[in-house]
mmCIF file of C-alpha atoms and ligand atoms in Angstrom:
data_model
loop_
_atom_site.group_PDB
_atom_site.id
_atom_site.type_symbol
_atom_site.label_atom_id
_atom_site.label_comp_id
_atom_site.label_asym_id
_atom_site.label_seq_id
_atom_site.Cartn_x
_atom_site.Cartn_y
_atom_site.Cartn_z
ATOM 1 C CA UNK N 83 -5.978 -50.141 102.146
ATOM 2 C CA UNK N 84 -8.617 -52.501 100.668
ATOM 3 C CA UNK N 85 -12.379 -51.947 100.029
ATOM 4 C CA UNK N 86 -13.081 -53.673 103.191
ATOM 5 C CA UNK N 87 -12.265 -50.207 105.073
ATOM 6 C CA UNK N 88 -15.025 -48.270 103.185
ATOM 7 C CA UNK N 89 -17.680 -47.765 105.656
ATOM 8 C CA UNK N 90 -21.270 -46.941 105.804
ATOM 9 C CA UNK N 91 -21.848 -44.356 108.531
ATOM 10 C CA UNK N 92 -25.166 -43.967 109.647
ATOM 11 C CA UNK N 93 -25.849 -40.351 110.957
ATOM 12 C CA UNK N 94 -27.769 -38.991 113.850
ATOM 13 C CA UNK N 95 -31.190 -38.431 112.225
ATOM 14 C CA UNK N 96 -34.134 -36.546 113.934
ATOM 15 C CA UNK N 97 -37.324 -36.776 112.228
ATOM 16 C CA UNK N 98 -40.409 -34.589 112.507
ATOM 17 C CA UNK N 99 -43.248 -34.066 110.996
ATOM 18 C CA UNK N 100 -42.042 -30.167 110.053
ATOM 19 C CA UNK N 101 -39.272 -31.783 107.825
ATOM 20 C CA UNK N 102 -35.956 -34.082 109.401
ATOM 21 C CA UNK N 103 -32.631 -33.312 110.571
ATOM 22 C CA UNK N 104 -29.495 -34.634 110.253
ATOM 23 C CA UNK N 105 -26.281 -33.673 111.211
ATOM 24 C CA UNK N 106 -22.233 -34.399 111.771
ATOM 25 C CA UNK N 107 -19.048 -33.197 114.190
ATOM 26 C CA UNK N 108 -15.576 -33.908 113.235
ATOM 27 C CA UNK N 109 -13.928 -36.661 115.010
ATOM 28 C CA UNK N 110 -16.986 -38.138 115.762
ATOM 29 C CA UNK N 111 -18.964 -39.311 113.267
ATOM 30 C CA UNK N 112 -16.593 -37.982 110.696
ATOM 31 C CA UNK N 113 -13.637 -39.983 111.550
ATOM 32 C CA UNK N 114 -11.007 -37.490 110.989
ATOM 33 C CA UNK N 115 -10.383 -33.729 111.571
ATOM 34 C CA UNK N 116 -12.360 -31.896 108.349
ATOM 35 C CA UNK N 117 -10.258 -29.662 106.086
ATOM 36 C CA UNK N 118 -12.419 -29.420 103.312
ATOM 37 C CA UNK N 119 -16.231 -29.201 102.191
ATOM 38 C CA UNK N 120 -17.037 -29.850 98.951
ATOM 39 C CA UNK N 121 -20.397 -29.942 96.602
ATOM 40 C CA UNK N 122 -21.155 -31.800 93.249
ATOM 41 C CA UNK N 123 -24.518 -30.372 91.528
ATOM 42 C CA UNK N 124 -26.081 -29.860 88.125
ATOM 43 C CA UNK N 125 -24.474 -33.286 86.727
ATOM 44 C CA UNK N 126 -26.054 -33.873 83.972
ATOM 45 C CA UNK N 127 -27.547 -37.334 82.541
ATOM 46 C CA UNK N 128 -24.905 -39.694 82.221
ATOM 47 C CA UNK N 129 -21.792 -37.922 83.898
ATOM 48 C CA UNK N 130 -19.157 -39.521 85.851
ATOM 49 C CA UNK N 131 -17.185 -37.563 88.726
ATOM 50 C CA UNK N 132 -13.725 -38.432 90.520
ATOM 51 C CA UNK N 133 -11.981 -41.209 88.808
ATOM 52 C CA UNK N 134 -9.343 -41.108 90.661
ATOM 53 C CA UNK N 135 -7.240 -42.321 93.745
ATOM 54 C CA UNK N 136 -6.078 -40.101 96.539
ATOM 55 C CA UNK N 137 -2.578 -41.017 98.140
ATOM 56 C CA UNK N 138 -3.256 -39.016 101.348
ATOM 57 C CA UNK N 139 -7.235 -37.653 101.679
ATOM 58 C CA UNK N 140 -9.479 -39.593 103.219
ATOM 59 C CA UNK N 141 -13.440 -38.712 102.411
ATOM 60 C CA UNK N 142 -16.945 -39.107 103.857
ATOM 61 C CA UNK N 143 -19.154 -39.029 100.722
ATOM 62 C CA UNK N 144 -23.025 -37.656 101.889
ATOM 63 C CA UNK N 145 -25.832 -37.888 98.852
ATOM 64 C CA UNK N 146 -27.521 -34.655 100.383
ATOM 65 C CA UNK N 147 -30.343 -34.989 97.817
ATOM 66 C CA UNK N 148 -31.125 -37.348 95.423
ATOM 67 C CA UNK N 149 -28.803 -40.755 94.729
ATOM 68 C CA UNK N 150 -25.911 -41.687 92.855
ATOM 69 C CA UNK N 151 -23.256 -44.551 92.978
ATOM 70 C CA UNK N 152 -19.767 -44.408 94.610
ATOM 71 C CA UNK N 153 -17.750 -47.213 93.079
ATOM 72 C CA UNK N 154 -14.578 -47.762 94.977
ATOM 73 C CA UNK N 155 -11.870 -50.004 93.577
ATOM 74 C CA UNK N 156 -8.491 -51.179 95.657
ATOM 75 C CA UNK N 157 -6.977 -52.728 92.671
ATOM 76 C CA UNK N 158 -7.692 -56.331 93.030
ATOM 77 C CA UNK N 159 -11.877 -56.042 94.218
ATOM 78 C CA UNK N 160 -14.565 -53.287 93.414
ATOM 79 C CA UNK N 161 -17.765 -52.222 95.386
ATOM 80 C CA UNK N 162 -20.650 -50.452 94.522
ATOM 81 C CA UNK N 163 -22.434 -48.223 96.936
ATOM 82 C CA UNK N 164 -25.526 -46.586 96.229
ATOM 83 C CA UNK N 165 -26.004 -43.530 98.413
ATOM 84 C CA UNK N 166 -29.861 -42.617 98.250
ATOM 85 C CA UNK N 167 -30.101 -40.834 101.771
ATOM 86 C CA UNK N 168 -29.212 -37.986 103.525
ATOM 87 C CA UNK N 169 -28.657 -39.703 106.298
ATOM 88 C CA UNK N 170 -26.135 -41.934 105.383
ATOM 89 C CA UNK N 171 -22.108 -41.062 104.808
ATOM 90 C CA UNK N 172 -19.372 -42.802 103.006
ATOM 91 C CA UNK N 173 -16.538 -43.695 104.444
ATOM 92 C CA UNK N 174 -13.269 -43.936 101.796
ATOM 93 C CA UNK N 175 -9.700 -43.720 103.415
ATOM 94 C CA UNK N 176 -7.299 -42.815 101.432
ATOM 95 C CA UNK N 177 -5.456 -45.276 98.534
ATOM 96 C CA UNK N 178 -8.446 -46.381 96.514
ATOM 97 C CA UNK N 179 -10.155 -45.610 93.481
ATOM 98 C CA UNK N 180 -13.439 -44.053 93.320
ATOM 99 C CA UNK N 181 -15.667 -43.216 90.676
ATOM 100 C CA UNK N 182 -19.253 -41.958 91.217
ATOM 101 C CA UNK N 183 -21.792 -42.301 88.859
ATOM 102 C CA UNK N 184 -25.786 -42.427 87.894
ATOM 103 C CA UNK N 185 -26.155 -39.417 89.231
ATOM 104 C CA UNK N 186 -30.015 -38.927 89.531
ATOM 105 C CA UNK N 187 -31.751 -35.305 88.203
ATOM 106 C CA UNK N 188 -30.824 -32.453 91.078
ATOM 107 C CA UNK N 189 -28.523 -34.586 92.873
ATOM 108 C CA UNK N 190 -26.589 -33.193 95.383
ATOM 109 C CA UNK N 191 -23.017 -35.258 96.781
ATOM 110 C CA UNK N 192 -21.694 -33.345 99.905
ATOM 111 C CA UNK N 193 -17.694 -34.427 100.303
ATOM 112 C CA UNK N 194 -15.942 -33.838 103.230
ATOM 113 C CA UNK N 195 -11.630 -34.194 103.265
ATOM 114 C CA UNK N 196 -9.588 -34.555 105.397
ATOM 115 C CA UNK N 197 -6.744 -32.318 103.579
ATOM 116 C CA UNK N 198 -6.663 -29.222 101.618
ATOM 117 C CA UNK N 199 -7.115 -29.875 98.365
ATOM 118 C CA UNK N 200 -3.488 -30.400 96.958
ATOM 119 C CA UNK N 201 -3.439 -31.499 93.079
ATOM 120 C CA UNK N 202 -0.464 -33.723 94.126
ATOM 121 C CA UNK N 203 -2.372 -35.553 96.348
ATOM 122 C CA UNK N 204 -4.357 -37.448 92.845
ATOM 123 C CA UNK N 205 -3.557 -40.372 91.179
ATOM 124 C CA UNK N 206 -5.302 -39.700 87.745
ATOM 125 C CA UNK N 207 -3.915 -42.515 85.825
ATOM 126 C CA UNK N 208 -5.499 -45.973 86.435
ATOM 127 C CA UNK N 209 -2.534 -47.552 85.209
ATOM 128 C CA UNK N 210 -0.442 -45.670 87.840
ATOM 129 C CA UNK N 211 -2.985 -46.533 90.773
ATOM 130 C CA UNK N 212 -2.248 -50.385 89.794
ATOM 131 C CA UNK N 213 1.575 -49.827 90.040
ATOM 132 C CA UNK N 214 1.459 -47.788 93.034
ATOM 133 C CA UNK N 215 -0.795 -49.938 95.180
ATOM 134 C CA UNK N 216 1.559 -52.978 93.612
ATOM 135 C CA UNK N 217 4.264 -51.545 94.871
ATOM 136 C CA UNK N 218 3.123 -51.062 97.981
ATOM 137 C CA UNK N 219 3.823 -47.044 97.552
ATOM 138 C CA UNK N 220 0.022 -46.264 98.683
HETATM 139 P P1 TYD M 561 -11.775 -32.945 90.706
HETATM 140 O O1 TYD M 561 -11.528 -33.407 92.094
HETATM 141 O O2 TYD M 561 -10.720 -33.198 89.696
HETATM 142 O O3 TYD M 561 -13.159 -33.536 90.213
HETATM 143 P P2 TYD M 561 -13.439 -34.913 89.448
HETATM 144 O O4 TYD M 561 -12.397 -35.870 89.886
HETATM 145 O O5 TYD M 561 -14.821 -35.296 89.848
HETATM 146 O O6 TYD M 561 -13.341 -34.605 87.996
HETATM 147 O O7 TYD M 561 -12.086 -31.388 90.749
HETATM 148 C C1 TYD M 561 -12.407 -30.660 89.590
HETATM 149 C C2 TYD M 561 -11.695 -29.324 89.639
HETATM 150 O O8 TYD M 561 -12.092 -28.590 90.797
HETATM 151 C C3 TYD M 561 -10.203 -29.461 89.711
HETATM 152 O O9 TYD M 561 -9.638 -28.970 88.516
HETATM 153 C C4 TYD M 561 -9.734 -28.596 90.847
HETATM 154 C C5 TYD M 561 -10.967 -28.037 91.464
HETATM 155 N N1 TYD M 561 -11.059 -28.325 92.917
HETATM 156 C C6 TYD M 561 -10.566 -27.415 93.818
HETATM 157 O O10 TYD M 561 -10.003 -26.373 93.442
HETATM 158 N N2 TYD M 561 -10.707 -27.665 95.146
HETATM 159 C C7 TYD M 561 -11.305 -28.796 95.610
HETATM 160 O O11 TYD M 561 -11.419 -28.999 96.846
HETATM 161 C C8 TYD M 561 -11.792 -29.751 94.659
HETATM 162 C C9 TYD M 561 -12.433 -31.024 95.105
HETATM 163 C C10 TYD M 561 -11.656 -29.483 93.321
#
């Protein structure tokens, strides 16, 4: 897996002058089946979230309100994304490292998965990732 599979996903977006609308289905814009929802909020100035690899979950990354960065990193290149609109998800398979950060005041980072969460599913150790991925293990 390299950074060339992250993907921008542009969602279905209805606007209207009473406020817009945006919306996803599994296995279709979300390209897997979703197991998991999860929310980041109340970061405060300067924070970083998730530095860390998953061997098997695969994510869609939404900035529901507000913007941050979601660095992704295969071991040999790194890419910065920054996610400023609801209307656009993040693609990351599974088998790189991502860190988000410059998370802006009241932010709001919507993650769907594509497992349960299972703690044995991280790589925590930057180190490791390098070995694993050199070793062709993920
Ligand atoms: P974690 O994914 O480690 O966040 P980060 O990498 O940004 O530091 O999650 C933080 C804690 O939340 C972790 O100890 C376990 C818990 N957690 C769950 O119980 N279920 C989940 O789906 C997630 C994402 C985290």
């Amino acid at each position: 897996m390299t950074i060339d599979n992250v993907k921008i996903i542009e969602l279905p977006k209805f606007t209207d002058p009473r406020g817009n609308l945006s919306f996803v289905e599994q296995l279709n814009h979300i390209p897997f089946e979703i197991k998991r929802t999860y929310w980041i909020y109340d970061v405060p100035g300067g924070e970083d979230r998730g530095g860390h690899a998953f061997k098997e979950n695969q994510e869609v990354v939404i900035a529901l309100s507000g913007a941050f960065d979601v660095i992704v990193d295969d071991g040999e290149n790194k890419k910065i994304f920054n996610l400023n609109r609801s209307y656009y998800g993040l693609y990351i398979p599974n088998g790189l490292w991502r860190t988000m950060e410059n998370f802006s005041t009241n932010s709001l980072a919507l993650e769907f998965g594509s497992i349960h969460y299972d703690m044995n599913d991280y790589i925590r150790d930057y180190e490791d990732f390098l070995k694993q991925k050199r070793n062709g293990e993920i």
